[in-house]
Amino acid sequence: QVQLVESGGGLVQAGGSLRLSCAASGLTLRRNTMAWFRQAPGNEREFVGTIMWDGGRTYYGGTVKGRFTISRDIAENTVYLQMNSLKPEDTAVYYCAAGFRGSPYGEATQYNFWGQGTQVTVSS
């Protein structure tokens, strides 16, 4: 049974940083592409970034590129999202996703498993 548990969300001022974690069980990061998405009220789920299972290549959505970094600890089976230079428009619930079915990696429908989400609020 796959379980993804996000943590690390909270309230931060604009310009600040947060690091989110996604602890995975029931699957191994060695063989699974992982992704982060976010969803603000009234908006569709937005692709934040992904880390590929083979080699750990990362890809990011345009709105976060250069500010956010995805990494992984295979031994801990955990994926991280380091968020720097946060803006009020980054406010959303952030979700970890796994069970990638194939391209395009930026589509939420291409992932089978989701965490419960963690709230990130950036104040101006």
mmCIF file of C-alpha atoms in Angstrom:
data_model
loop_
_atom_site.group_PDB
_atom_site.id
_atom_site.type_symbol
_atom_site.label_atom_id
_atom_site.label_comp_id
_atom_site.label_asym_id
_atom_site.label_seq_id
_atom_site.Cartn_x
_atom_site.Cartn_y
_atom_site.Cartn_z
ATOM 1 C CA GLN A 1 0.000 0.000 0.000
ATOM 2 C CA VAL A 2 1.505 3.283 -1.124
ATOM 3 C CA GLN A 3 1.463 6.152 1.340
ATOM 4 C CA LEU A 4 2.825 9.658 0.852
ATOM 5 C CA VAL A 5 3.030 11.981 3.840
ATOM 6 C CA GLU A 6 3.888 15.636 3.341
ATOM 7 C CA SER A 7 5.151 17.905 6.087
ATOM 8 C CA GLY A 8 6.884 21.233 6.524
ATOM 9 C CA GLY A 9 4.186 23.639 5.478
ATOM 10 C CA GLY A 10 3.344 26.777 7.412
ATOM 11 C CA LEU A 11 3.153 30.540 7.396
ATOM 12 C CA VAL A 12 6.110 32.540 6.084
ATOM 13 C CA GLN A 13 6.691 36.126 5.043
ATOM 14 C CA ALA A 14 7.330 37.050 1.437
ATOM 15 C CA GLY A 15 10.963 36.535 0.572
ATOM 16 C CA GLY A 16 11.342 33.737 3.088
ATOM 17 C CA SER A 17 11.997 30.037 2.655
ATOM 18 C CA LEU A 18 10.395 26.736 3.545
ATOM 19 C CA ARG A 19 11.356 23.125 2.969
ATOM 20 C CA LEU A 20 8.653 20.560 2.426
ATOM 21 C CA SER A 21 9.163 16.835 2.878
ATOM 22 C CA CYS A 22 7.340 13.897 1.386
ATOM 23 C CA ALA A 23 7.968 10.590 3.123
ATOM 24 C CA ALA A 24 7.051 7.653 0.918
ATOM 25 C CA SER A 25 6.194 4.101 1.900
ATOM 26 C CA GLY A 26 5.082 1.170 -0.216
ATOM 27 C CA LEU A 27 7.341 2.217 -3.067
ATOM 28 C CA THR A 28 10.998 2.989 -3.598
ATOM 29 C CA LEU A 29 12.353 6.241 -4.954
ATOM 30 C CA ARG A 30 14.961 4.229 -6.860
ATOM 31 C CA ARG A 31 12.258 3.224 -9.308
ATOM 32 C CA ASN A 32 9.687 5.980 -9.033
ATOM 33 C CA THR A 33 9.435 9.423 -10.501
ATOM 34 C CA MET A 34 8.080 11.810 -7.884
ATOM 35 C CA ALA A 35 6.429 15.162 -8.305
ATOM 36 C CA TRP A 36 5.125 18.165 -6.440
ATOM 37 C CA PHE A 37 1.920 19.956 -7.350
ATOM 38 C CA ARG A 38 0.066 22.773 -5.672
ATOM 39 C CA GLN A 39 -3.491 23.992 -5.610
ATOM 40 C CA ALA A 40 -4.784 27.377 -4.531
ATOM 41 C CA PRO A 41 -8.482 27.948 -3.800
ATOM 42 C CA GLY A 42 -10.458 28.201 -7.011
ATOM 43 C CA ASN A 43 -7.538 27.081 -9.136
ATOM 44 C CA GLU A 44 -6.636 23.846 -10.843
ATOM 45 C CA ARG A 45 -3.811 21.722 -9.547
ATOM 46 C CA GLU A 46 -0.566 23.234 -10.823
ATOM 47 C CA PHE A 47 2.656 21.416 -11.615
ATOM 48 C CA VAL A 48 5.554 22.543 -9.413
ATOM 49 C CA GLY A 49 8.292 20.094 -10.344
ATOM 50 C CA THR A 50 9.392 16.519 -10.717
ATOM 51 C CA ILE A 51 12.433 14.388 -10.003
ATOM 52 C CA MET A 52 12.949 11.446 -12.323
ATOM 53 C CA TRP A 53 13.610 7.986 -10.973
ATOM 54 C CA ASP A 54 16.579 7.392 -13.240
ATOM 55 C CA GLY A 55 19.403 9.752 -12.420
ATOM 56 C CA GLY A 56 17.406 12.254 -10.443
ATOM 57 C CA ARG A 57 16.937 14.801 -13.222
ATOM 58 C CA THR A 58 14.593 17.590 -12.207
ATOM 59 C CA TYR A 59 12.108 19.681 -14.140
ATOM 60 C CA TYR A 60 10.125 22.662 -12.887
ATOM 61 C CA GLY A 61 7.063 24.641 -13.692
ATOM 62 C CA GLY A 62 7.654 28.104 -15.104
ATOM 63 C CA THR A 63 6.352 29.999 -12.084
ATOM 64 C CA VAL A 64 8.810 28.393 -9.652
ATOM 65 C CA LYS A 65 11.860 27.755 -11.805
ATOM 66 C CA GLY A 66 14.962 29.283 -10.248
ATOM 67 C CA ARG A 67 13.349 29.587 -6.811
ATOM 68 C CA PHE A 68 12.344 26.025 -5.930
ATOM 69 C CA THR A 69 14.537 22.933 -5.828
ATOM 70 C CA ILE A 70 13.499 19.293 -5.622
ATOM 71 C CA SER A 71 15.835 16.715 -4.136
ATOM 72 C CA ARG A 72 15.589 13.228 -2.730
ATOM 73 C CA ASP A 73 17.148 11.016 -0.104
ATOM 74 C CA ILE A 74 16.884 7.483 -1.400
ATOM 75 C CA ALA A 75 17.999 5.966 1.902
ATOM 76 C CA GLU A 76 15.234 7.821 3.712
ATOM 77 C CA ASN A 77 12.788 7.312 0.829
ATOM 78 C CA THR A 78 11.926 10.996 1.098
ATOM 79 C CA VAL A 79 11.558 13.762 -1.442
ATOM 80 C CA TYR A 80 12.097 17.414 -0.566
ATOM 81 C CA LEU A 81 10.931 20.705 -1.991
ATOM 82 C CA GLN A 82 13.124 23.644 -1.030
ATOM 83 C CA MET A 83 11.252 26.868 -1.633
ATOM 84 C CA ASN A 84 13.152 30.153 -1.631
ATOM 85 C CA SER A 85 12.164 33.744 -2.385
ATOM 86 C CA LEU A 86 8.569 32.904 -1.617
ATOM 87 C CA LYS A 87 5.819 35.141 -2.938
ATOM 88 C CA PRO A 88 2.197 35.561 -1.806
ATOM 89 C CA GLU A 89 1.122 33.880 -5.051
ATOM 90 C CA ASP A 90 2.915 30.723 -3.886
ATOM 91 C CA THR A 91 0.204 30.306 -1.253
ATOM 92 C CA ALA A 92 -1.454 26.936 -1.836
ATOM 93 C CA VAL A 93 -1.812 23.392 -0.602
ATOM 94 C CA TYR A 94 1.243 21.483 -1.783
ATOM 95 C CA TYR A 95 0.891 17.830 -2.763
ATOM 96 C CA CYS A 96 3.396 15.083 -3.336
ATOM 97 C CA ALA A 97 2.629 12.632 -6.151
ATOM 98 C CA ALA A 98 3.918 9.242 -7.253
ATOM 99 C CA GLY A 99 2.966 6.380 -9.504
ATOM 100 C CA PHE A 100 3.886 8.202 -12.696
ATOM 101 C CA ARG A 101 2.205 6.590 -15.710
ATOM 102 C CA GLY A 102 4.111 8.373 -18.444
ATOM 103 C CA SER A 103 4.539 11.718 -20.180
ATOM 104 C CA PRO A 104 3.647 14.445 -19.815
ATOM 105 C CA TYR A 105 5.139 14.640 -16.319
ATOM 106 C CA GLY A 106 3.440 17.985 -15.686
ATOM 107 C CA GLU A 107 -0.069 16.546 -15.835
ATOM 108 C CA ALA A 108 -1.679 15.618 -12.525
ATOM 109 C CA THR A 109 -3.706 12.883 -14.214
ATOM 110 C CA GLN A 110 -0.475 11.004 -14.948
ATOM 111 C CA TYR A 111 0.101 10.182 -11.261
ATOM 112 C CA ASN A 112 -1.651 7.397 -9.361
ATOM 113 C CA PHE A 113 -0.804 8.255 -5.769
ATOM 114 C CA TRP A 114 -1.157 11.453 -3.785
ATOM 115 C CA GLY A 115 -0.408 12.693 -0.314
ATOM 116 C CA GLN A 116 -2.890 14.579 1.838
ATOM 117 C CA GLY A 117 -1.223 17.917 1.171
ATOM 118 C CA THR A 118 0.399 20.547 3.346
ATOM 119 C CA GLN A 119 -0.650 24.191 3.494
ATOM 120 C CA VAL A 120 1.841 26.905 2.607
ATOM 121 C CA THR A 121 0.815 30.491 3.268
ATOM 122 C CA VAL A 122 3.007 33.409 2.236
ATOM 123 C CA SER A 123 2.131 36.770 3.719
ATOM 124 C CA SER A 124 2.950 40.057 2.016
#
